[in-house]
Tab-separated table of C-alpha atoms and ligand atoms in Angstrom:
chain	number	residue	atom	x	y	z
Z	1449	UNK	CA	0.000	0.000	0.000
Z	1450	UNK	CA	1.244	2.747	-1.268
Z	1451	UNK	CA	1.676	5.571	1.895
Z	1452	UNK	CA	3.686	8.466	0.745
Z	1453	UNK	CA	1.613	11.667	0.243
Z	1454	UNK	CA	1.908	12.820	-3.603
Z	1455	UNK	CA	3.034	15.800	-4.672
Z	1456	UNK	CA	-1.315	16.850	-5.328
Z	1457	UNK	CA	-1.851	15.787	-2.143
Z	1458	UNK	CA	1.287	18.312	-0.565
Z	1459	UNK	CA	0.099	20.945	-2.429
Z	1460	UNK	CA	-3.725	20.701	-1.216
Z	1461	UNK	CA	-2.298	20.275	2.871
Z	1462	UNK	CA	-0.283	23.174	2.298
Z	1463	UNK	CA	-2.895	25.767	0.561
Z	1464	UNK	CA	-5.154	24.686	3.403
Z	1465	UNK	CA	-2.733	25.006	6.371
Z	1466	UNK	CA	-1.553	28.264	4.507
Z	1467	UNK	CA	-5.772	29.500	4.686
Z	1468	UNK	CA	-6.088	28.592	7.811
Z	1469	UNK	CA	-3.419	29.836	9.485
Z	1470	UNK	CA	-4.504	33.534	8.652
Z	1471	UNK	CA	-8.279	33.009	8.315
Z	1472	UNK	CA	-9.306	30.558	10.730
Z	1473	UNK	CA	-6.853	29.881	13.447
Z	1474	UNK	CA	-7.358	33.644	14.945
Z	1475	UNK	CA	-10.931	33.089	15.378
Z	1476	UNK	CA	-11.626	29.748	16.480
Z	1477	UNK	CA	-11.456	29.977	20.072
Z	1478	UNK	CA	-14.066	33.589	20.112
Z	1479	UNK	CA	-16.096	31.753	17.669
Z	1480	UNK	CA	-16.569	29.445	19.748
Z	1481	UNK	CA	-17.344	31.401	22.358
Z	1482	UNK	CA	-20.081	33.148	20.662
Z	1483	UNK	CA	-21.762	30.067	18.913
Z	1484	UNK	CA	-21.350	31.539	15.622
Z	1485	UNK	CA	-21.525	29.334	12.768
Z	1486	UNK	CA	-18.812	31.148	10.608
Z	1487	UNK	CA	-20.653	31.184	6.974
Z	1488	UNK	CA	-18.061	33.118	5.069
Z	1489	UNK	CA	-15.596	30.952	5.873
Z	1490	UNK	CA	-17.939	28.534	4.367
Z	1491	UNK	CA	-18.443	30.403	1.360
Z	1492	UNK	CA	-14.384	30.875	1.189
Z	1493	UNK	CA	-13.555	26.814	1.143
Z	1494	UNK	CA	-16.015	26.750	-1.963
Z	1495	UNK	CA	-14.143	28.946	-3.694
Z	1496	UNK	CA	-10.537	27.166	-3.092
Z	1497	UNK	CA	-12.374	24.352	-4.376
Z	1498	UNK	CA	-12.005	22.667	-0.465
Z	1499	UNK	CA	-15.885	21.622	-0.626
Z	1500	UNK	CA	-15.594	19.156	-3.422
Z	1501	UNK	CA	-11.635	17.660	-3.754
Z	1502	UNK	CA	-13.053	14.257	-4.873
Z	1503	UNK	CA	-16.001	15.405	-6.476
Z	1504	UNK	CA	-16.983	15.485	-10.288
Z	1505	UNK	CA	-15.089	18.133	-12.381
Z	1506	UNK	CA	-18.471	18.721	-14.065
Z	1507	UNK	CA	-20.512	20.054	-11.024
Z	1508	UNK	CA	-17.028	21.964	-9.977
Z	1509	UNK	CA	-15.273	19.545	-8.169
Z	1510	UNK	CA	-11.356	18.523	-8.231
Z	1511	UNK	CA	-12.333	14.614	-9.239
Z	1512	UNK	CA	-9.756	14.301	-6.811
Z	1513	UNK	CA	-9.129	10.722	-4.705
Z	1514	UNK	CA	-10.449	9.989	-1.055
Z	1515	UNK	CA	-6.899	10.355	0.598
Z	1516	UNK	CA	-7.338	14.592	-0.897
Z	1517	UNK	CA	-10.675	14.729	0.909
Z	1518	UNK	CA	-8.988	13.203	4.389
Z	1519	UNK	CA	-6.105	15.964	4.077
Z	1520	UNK	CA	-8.494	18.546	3.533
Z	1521	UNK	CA	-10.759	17.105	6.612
Z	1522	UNK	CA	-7.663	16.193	9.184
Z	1523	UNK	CA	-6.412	19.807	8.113
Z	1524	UNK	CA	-9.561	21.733	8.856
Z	1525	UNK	CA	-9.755	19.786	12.218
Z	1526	UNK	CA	-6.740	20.953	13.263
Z	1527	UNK	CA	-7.245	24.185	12.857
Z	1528	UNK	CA	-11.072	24.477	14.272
Z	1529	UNK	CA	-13.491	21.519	15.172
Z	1530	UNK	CA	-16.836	23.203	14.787
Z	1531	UNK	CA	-15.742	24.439	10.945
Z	1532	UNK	CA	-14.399	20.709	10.275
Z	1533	UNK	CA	-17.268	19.042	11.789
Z	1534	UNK	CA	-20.136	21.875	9.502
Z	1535	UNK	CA	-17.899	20.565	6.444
Z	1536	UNK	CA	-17.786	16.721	7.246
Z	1537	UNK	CA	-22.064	17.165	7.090
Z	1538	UNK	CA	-22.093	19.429	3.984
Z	1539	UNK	CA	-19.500	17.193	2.038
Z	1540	UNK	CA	-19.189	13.697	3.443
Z	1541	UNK	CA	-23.028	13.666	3.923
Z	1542	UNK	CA	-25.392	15.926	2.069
Z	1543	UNK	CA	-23.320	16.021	-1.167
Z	1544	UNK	CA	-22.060	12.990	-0.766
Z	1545	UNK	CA	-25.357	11.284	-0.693
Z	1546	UNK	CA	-26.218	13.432	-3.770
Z	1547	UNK	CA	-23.794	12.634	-5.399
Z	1548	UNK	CA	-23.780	9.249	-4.809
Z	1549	UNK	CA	-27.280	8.074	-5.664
Z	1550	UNK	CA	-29.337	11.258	-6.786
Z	1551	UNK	CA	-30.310	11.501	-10.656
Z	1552	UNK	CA	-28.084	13.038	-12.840
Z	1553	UNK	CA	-30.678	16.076	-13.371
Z	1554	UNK	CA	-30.751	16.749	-9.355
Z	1555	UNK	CA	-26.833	16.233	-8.896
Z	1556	UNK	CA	-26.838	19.483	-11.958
Z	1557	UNK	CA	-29.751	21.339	-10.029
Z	1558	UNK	CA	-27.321	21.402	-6.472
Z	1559	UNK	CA	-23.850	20.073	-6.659
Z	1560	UNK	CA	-22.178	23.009	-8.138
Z	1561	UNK	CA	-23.946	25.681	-5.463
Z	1562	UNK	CA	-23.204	23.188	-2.635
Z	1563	UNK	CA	-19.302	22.649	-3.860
Z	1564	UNK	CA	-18.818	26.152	-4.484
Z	1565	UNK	CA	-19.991	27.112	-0.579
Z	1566	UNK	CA	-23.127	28.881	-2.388
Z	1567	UNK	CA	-25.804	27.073	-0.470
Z	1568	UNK	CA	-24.661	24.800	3.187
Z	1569	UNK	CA	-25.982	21.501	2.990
Z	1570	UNK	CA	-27.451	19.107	6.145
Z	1571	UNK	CA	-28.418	15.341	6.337
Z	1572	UNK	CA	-31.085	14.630	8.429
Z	1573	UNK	CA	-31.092	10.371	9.655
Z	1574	UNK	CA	-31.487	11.297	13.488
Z	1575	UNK	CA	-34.523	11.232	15.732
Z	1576	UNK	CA	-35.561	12.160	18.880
Z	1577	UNK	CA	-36.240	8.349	19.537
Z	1578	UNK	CA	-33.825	6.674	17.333
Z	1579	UNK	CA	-29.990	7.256	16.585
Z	1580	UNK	CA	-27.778	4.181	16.383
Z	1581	UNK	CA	-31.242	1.914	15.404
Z	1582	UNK	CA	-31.589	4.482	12.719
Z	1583	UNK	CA	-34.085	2.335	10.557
Z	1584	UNK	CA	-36.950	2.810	13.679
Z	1585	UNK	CA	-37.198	5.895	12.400
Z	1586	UNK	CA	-40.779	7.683	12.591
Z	1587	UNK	CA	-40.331	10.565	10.317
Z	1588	UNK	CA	-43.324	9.831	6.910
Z	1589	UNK	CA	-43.381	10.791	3.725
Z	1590	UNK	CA	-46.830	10.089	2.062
Z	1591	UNK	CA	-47.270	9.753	-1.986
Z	1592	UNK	CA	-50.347	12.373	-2.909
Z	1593	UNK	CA	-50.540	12.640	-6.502
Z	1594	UNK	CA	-47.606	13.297	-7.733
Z	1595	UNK	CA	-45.893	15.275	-3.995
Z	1596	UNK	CA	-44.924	13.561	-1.403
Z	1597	UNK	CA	-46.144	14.855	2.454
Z	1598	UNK	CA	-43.346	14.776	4.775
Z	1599	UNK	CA	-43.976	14.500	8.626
Z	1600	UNK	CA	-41.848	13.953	11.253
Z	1601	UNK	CA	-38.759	15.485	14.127
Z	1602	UNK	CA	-34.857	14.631	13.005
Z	1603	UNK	CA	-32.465	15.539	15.732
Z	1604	UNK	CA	-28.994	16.725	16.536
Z	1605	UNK	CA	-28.854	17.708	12.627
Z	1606	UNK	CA	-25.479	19.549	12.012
Z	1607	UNK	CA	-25.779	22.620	9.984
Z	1608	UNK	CA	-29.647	22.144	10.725
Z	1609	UNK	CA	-30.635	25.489	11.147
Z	1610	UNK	CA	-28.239	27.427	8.422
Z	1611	UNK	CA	-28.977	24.889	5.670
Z	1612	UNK	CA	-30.667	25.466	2.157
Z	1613	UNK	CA	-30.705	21.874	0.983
Z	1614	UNK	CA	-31.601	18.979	3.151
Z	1615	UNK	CA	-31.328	15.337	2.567
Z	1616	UNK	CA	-34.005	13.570	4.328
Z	1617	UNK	CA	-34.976	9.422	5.039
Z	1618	UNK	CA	-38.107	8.909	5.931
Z	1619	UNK	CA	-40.637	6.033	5.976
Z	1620	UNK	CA	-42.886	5.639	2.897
Z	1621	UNK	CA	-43.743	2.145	3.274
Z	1622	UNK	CA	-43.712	0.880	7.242
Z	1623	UNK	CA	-44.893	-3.094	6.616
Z	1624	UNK	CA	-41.987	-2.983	4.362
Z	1625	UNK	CA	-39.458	-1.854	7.618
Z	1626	UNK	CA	-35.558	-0.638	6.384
Z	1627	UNK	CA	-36.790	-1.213	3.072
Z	1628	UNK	CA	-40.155	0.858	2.944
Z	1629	UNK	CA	-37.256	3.618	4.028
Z	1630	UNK	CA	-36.324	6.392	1.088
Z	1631	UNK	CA	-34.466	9.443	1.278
Z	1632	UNK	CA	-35.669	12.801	-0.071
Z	1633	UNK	CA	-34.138	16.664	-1.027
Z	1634	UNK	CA	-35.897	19.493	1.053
Z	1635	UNK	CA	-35.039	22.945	0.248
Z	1636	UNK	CA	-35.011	25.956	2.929
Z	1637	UNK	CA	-38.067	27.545	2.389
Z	1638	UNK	CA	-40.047	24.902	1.647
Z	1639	UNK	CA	-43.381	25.646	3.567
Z	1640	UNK	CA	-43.909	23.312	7.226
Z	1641	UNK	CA	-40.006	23.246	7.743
Z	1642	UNK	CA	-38.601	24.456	10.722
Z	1643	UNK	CA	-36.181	24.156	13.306
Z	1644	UNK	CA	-36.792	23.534	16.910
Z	1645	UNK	CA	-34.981	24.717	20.322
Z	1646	UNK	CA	-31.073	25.935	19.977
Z	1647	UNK	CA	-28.826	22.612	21.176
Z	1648	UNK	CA	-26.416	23.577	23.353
Z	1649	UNK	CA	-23.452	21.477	23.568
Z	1650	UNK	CA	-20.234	20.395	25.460
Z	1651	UNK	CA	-18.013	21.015	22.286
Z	1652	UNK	CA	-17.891	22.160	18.468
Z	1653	UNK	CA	-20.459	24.941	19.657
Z	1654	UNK	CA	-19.071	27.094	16.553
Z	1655	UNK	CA	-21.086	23.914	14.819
Z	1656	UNK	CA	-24.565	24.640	14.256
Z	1657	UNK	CA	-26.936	21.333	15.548
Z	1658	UNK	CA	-30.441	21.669	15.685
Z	1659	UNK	CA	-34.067	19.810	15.315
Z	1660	UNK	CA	-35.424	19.887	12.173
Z	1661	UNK	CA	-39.071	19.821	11.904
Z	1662	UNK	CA	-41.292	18.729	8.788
Z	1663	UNK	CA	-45.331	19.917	9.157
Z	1664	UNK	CA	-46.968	18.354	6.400
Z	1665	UNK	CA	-43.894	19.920	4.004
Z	1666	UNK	CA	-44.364	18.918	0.499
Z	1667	UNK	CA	-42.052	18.484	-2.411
Z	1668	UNK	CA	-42.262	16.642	-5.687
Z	1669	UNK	CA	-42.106	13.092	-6.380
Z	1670	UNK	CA	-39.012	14.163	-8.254
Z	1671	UNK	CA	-37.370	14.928	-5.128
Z	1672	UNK	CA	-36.981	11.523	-4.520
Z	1673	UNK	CA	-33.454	10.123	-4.413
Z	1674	UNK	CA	-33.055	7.364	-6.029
Z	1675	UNK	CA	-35.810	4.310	-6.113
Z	1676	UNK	CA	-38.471	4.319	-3.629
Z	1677	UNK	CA	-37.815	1.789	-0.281
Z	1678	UNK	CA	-33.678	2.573	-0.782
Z	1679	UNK	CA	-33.287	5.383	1.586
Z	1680	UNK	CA	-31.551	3.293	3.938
Z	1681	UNK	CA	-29.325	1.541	2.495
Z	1682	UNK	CA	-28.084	4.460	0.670
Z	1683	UNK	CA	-27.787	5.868	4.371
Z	1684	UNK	CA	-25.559	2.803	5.263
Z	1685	UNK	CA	-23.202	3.645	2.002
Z	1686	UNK	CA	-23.210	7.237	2.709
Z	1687	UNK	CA	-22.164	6.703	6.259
Z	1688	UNK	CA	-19.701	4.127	5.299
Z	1689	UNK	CA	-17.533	7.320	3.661
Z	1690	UNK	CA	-18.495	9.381	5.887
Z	1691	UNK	CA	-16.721	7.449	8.596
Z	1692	UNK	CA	-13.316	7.612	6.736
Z	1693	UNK	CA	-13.860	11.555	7.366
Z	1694	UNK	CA	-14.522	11.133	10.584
Z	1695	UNK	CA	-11.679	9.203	11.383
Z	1696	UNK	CA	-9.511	12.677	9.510
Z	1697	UNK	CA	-10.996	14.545	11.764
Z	1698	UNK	CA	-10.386	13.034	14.500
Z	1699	UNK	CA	-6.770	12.826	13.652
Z	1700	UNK	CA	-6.658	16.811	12.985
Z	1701	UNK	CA	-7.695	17.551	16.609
Z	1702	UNK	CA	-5.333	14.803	17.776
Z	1703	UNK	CA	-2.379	16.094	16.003
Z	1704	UNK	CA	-3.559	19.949	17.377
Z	1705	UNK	CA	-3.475	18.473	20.930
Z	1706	UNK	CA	0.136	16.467	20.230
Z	1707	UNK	CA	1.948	19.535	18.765
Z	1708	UNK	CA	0.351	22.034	21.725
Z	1709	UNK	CA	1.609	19.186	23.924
Z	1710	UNK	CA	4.972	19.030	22.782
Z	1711	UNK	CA	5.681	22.732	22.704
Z	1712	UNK	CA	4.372	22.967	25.978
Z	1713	UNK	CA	6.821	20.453	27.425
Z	1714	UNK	CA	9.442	21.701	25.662
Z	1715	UNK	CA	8.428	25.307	27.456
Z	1716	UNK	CA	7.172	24.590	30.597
Z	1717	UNK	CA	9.850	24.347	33.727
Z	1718	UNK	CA	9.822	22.769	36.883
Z	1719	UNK	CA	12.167	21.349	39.041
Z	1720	UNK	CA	14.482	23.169	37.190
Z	1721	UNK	CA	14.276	21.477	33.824
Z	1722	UNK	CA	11.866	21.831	31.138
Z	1723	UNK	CA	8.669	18.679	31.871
Z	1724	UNK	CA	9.634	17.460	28.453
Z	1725	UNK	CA	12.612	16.124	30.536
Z	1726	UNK	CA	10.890	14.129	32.782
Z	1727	UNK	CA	9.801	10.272	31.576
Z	1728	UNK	CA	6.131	10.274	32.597
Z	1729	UNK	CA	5.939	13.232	29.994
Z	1730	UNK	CA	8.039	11.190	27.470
Z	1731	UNK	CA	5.814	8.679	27.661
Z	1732	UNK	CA	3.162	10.375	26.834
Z	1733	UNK	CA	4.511	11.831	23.949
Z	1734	UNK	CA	5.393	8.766	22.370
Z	1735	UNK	CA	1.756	7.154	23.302
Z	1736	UNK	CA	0.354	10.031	21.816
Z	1737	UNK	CA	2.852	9.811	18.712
Z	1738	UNK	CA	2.442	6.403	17.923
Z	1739	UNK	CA	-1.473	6.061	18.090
Z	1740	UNK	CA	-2.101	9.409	15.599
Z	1741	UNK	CA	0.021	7.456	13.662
Z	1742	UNK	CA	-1.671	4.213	13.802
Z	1743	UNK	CA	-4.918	6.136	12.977
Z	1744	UNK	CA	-3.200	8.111	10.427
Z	1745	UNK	CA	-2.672	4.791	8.649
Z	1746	UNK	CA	-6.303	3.001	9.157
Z	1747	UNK	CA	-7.504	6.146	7.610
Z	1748	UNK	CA	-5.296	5.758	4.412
Z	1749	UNK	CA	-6.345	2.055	4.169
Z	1750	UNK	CA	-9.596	2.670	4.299
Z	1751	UNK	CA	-9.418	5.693	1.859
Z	1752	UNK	CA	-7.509	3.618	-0.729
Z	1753	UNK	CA	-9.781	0.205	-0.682
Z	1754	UNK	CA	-12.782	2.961	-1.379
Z	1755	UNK	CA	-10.727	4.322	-4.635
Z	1756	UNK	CA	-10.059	0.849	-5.479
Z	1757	UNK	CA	-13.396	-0.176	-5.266
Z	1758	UNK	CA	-13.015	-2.542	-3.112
Z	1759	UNK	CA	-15.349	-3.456	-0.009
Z	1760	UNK	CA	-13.976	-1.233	2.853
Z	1761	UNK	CA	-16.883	-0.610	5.462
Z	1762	UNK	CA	-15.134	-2.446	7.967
Z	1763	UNK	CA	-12.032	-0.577	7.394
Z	1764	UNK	CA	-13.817	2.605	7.874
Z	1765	UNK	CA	-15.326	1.408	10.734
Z	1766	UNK	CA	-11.613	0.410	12.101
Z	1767	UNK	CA	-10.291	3.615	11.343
Z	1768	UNK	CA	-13.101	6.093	12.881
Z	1769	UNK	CA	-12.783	3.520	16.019
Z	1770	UNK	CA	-9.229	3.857	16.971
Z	1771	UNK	CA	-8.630	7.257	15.381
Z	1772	UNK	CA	-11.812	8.914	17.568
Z	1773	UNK	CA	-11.100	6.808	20.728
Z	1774	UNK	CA	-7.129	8.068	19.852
Z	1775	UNK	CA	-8.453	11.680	19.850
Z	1776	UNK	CA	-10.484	11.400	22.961
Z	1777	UNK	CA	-7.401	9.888	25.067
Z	1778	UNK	CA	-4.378	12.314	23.220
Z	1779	UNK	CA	-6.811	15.659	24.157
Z	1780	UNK	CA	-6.604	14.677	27.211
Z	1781	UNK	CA	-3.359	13.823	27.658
Z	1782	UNK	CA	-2.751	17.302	26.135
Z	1783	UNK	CA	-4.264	18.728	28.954
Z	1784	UNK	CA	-2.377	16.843	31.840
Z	1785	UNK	CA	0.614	17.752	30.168
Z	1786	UNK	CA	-0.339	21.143	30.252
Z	1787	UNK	CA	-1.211	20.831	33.697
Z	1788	UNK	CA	-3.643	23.787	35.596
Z	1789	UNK	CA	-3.021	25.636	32.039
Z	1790	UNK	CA	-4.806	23.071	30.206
Z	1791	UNK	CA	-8.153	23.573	32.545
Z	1792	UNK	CA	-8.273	27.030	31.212
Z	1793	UNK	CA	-9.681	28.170	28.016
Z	1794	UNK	CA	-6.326	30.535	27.190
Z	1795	UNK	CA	-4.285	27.331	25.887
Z	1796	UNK	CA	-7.180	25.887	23.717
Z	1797	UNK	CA	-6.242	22.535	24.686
Z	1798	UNK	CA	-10.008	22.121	26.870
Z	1799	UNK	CA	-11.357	22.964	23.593
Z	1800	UNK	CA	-9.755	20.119	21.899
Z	1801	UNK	CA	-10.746	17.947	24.447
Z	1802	UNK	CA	-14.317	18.893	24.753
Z	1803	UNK	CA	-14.235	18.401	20.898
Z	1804	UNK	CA	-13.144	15.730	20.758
Z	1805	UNK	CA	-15.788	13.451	22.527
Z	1806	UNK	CA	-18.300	13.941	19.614
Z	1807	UNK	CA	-15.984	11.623	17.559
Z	1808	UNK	CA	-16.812	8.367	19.630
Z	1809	UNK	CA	-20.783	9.295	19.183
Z	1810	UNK	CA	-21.368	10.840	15.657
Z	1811	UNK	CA	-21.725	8.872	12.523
Z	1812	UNK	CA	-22.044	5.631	15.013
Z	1813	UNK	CA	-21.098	5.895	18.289
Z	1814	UNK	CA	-17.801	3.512	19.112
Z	1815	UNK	CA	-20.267	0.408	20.365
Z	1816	UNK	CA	-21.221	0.688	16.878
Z	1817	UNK	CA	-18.715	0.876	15.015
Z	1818	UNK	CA	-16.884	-2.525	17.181
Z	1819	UNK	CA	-21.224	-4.338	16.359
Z	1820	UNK	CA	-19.645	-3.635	12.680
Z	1821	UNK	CA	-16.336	-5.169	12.501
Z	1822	UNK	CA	-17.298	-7.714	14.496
Z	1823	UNK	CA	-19.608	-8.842	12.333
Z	1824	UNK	CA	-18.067	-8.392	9.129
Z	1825	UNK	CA	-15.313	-10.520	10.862
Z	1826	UNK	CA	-17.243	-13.491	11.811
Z	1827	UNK	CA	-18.722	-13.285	8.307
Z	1828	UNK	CA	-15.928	-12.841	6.079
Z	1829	UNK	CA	-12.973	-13.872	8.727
Z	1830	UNK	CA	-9.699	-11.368	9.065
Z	1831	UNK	CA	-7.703	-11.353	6.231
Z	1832	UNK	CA	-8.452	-9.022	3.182
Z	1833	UNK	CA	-5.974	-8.519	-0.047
Z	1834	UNK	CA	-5.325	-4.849	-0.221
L	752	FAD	C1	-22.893	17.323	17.591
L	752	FAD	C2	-23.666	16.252	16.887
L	752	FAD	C3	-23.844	16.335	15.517
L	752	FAD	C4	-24.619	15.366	14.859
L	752	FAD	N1	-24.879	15.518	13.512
L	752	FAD	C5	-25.783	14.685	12.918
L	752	FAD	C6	-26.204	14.939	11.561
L	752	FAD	O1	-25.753	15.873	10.903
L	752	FAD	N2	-27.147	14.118	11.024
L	752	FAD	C7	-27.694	13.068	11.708
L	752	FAD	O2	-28.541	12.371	11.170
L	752	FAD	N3	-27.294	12.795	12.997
L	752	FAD	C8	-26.360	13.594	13.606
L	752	FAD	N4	-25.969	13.343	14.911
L	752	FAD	C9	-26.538	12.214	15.626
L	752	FAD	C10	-25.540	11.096	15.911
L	752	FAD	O3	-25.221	10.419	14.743
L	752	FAD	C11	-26.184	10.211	16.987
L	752	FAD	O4	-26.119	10.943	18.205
L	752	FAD	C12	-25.478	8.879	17.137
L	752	FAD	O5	-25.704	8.080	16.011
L	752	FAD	C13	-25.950	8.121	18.398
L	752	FAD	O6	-27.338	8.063	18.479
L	752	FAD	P1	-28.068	8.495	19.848
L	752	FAD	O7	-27.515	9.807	20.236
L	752	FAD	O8	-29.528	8.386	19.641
L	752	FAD	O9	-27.580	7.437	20.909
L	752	FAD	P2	-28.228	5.980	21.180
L	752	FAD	O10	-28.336	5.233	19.910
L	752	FAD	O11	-29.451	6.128	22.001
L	752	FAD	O12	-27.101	5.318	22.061
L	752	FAD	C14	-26.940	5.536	23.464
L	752	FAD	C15	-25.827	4.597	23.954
L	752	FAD	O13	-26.234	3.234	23.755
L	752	FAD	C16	-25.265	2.553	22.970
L	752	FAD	N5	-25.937	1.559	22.122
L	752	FAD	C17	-26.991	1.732	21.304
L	752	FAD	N6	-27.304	0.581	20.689
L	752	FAD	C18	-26.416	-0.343	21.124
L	752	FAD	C19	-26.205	-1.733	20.860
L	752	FAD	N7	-26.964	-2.406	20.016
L	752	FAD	N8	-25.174	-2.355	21.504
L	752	FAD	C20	-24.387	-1.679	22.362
L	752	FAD	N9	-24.531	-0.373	22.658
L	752	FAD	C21	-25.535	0.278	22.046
L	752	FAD	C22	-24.592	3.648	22.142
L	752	FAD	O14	-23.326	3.233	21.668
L	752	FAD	C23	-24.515	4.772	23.164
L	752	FAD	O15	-23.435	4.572	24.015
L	752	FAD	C24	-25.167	14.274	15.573
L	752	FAD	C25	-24.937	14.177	16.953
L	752	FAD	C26	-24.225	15.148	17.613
L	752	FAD	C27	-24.045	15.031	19.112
């Protein structure tokens, strides 16, 4: 497996790193702060083309491979959670799912608005009453004529009150269970659909999340995406990919924490030596070193069986596993290291921490994600070709 970055893929990390450095790394932290969902910065990714690396050329993409789309992920991560986290929904889910099984005619009507940052996209699976047994989903949507009558809550939607296209499941035919399931395109505007109370969270709070309520809102039949009753397995795909982001991201706000760590120890005296000095801290360097690492190379696995076209859900699943479960542990091994420092909001190390956490829950918690492999394994055994 091939693991060297290519020159494309240098170029992309740097322009990134090089944006971010001047137009996002000031403002994460007061962002934060105020809960603002920063939209121009949005609208300034689509225009460096960082909404659609492995997208189409046609509908303004780079047709770029998956590995672009983790550097462009793991680098936005580093630099601010909330904006990384607003892009893995818009990209990895919204457009993706577009992209992926929409009809050629709808991927033309709002691809090239949702690559170029135009219009913020949001996928809604989530309920109130069901999240990792997504398929007991009670949302409806009800053939009249030639509309379909959407009813129903989604929950915990990122980007779910500042979006103008929505990807929606819902269940058309119930006797028929995940396969009476089909997903849908709601536009903002769209009469009956409206968001519920502001979710305020432990992390990512720069990250919009909100209810998203359907009243009787009606679209076209041609809204449909893809055949009726295949809402959910499309769902399964889309997540599937979406995973392999998640997994970048988690590696971006590991790598944040390691680097903050390290020039902290290097800094930081006591005893009359810098900590980096002492072995505890050493060790937790290393640990911290070695499992980014690790992640850093489930991630490419999993990025290069999907260009391959080979099967590589349980590859994904690996790689969001031990790459969000690294993040959770390295944050916080960011902030012992930084000692009372790291409790405080100055060092931005609590931030990474408190971000963090939503990469063992979202997109399948970690429970999940191990129901998964485990399965695939006792199906298919260990060993794959790659
Ligand atoms: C900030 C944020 C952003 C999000 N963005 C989106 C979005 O854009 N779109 C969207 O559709 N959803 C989104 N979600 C929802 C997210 O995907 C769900 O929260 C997640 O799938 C878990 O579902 P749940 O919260 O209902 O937890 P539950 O499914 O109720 O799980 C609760 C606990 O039970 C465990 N559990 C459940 N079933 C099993 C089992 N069979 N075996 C063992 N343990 C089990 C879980 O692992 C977890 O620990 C977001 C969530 C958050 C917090």
């Amino acid at each position: 497996m091939e693991m060297e970055l290519s020159e494309e893929h240098r170029r992309i990390r740097d322009t990134l790193a090089s944006f971010a450095e001047r137009e996002i790394r000031p403002f994460a932290a007061k962002w934060e702060r105020e809960e603002k969902f920063p939209r121009e910065i949005f609208e300034k990714l689509g225009e460096l083309g960082f909404l659609g690396v492995s997208f189409p050329e046609r509908f303004g993409g780079a047709g770029a491979d998956t590995l672009s789309q983790v550097i462009v992920m793991e680098g936005l991560a580093r630099y601010d959670g909330s904006v990384a986290l607003s892009c893995a929904a818009h990209v990895s889910l919204a457009s993706g799912h577009i992209n992926g099984f929409a009809a050629e005619e709808q991927k033309r009507l709002y691809l090239p608005s949702l690559i170029a940052g135009k219009k913020v996209g949001a996928w809604c699976l989530t309920e109130p009453g069901s999240g990792s047994d997504a398929a007991a989903m009670r949302t409806r949507a009800t053939l009249k004529g030639s509309d379909y009558v959407i009813n129903g809550t989604k929950m915990f939607i990122t980007n779910g009150s500042v979006a103008d296209v929505y990807v929606v499941t819902a269940v058309e035919d119930p006797s028929r269970g995940k396969n009476g399931i089909s997903a849908f395109i709601v536009e903002r505007g769209t009469k009956g659909l409206s968001n519920g109370r502001k979710i305020e969270k432990l992390g990512l709070r720069a990250s919009d999340t909100a209810e998203v309520i359907f009243d009787n809102v009606t679209v076209p039949a041609s809204n449909r995406i893809g055949p009726s009753g295949e809402g959910y397995r499309q769902a399964v795909k889309v997540l599937e990919a979406g995973r392999i982001g998640i997994a970048a991201f988690s590696i971006g706000l590991a790598r944040a924490a390691f680097e903050a760590a390290v020039s902290y120890a290097r800094e930081r005296k006591q005893f009359g030596r810098p900590i980096g000095e002492f072995q505890a801290i050493q060790w937790m360097i290393a640990d911290m070193a070695t499992r980014i690492d690790a992640s850093w190379l489930l991630t490419i696995r999993a990025a290069r069986l999907k260009d391959a076209g080979m099967p590589y859900g349980r590859e994904a699943s690996m790689a969001k596993l031990f790459a969000s479960e690294t993040a959770v542990w390295a944050t916080e091994r960011a902030v012992q290291i930084h000692g009372g420092y790291g409790y405080i909001a100055e060092y931005n190390v609590e931030r990474y921490m408190r971000d963090a956490k939503l990469t063992e829950i979202g997109e399948g918690t970690s429970e999940v994600q191990r129901m998964i492999i485990a399965k695939s394994l006792l199906k298919e055994g260990y060993l794959r070709e790659l």
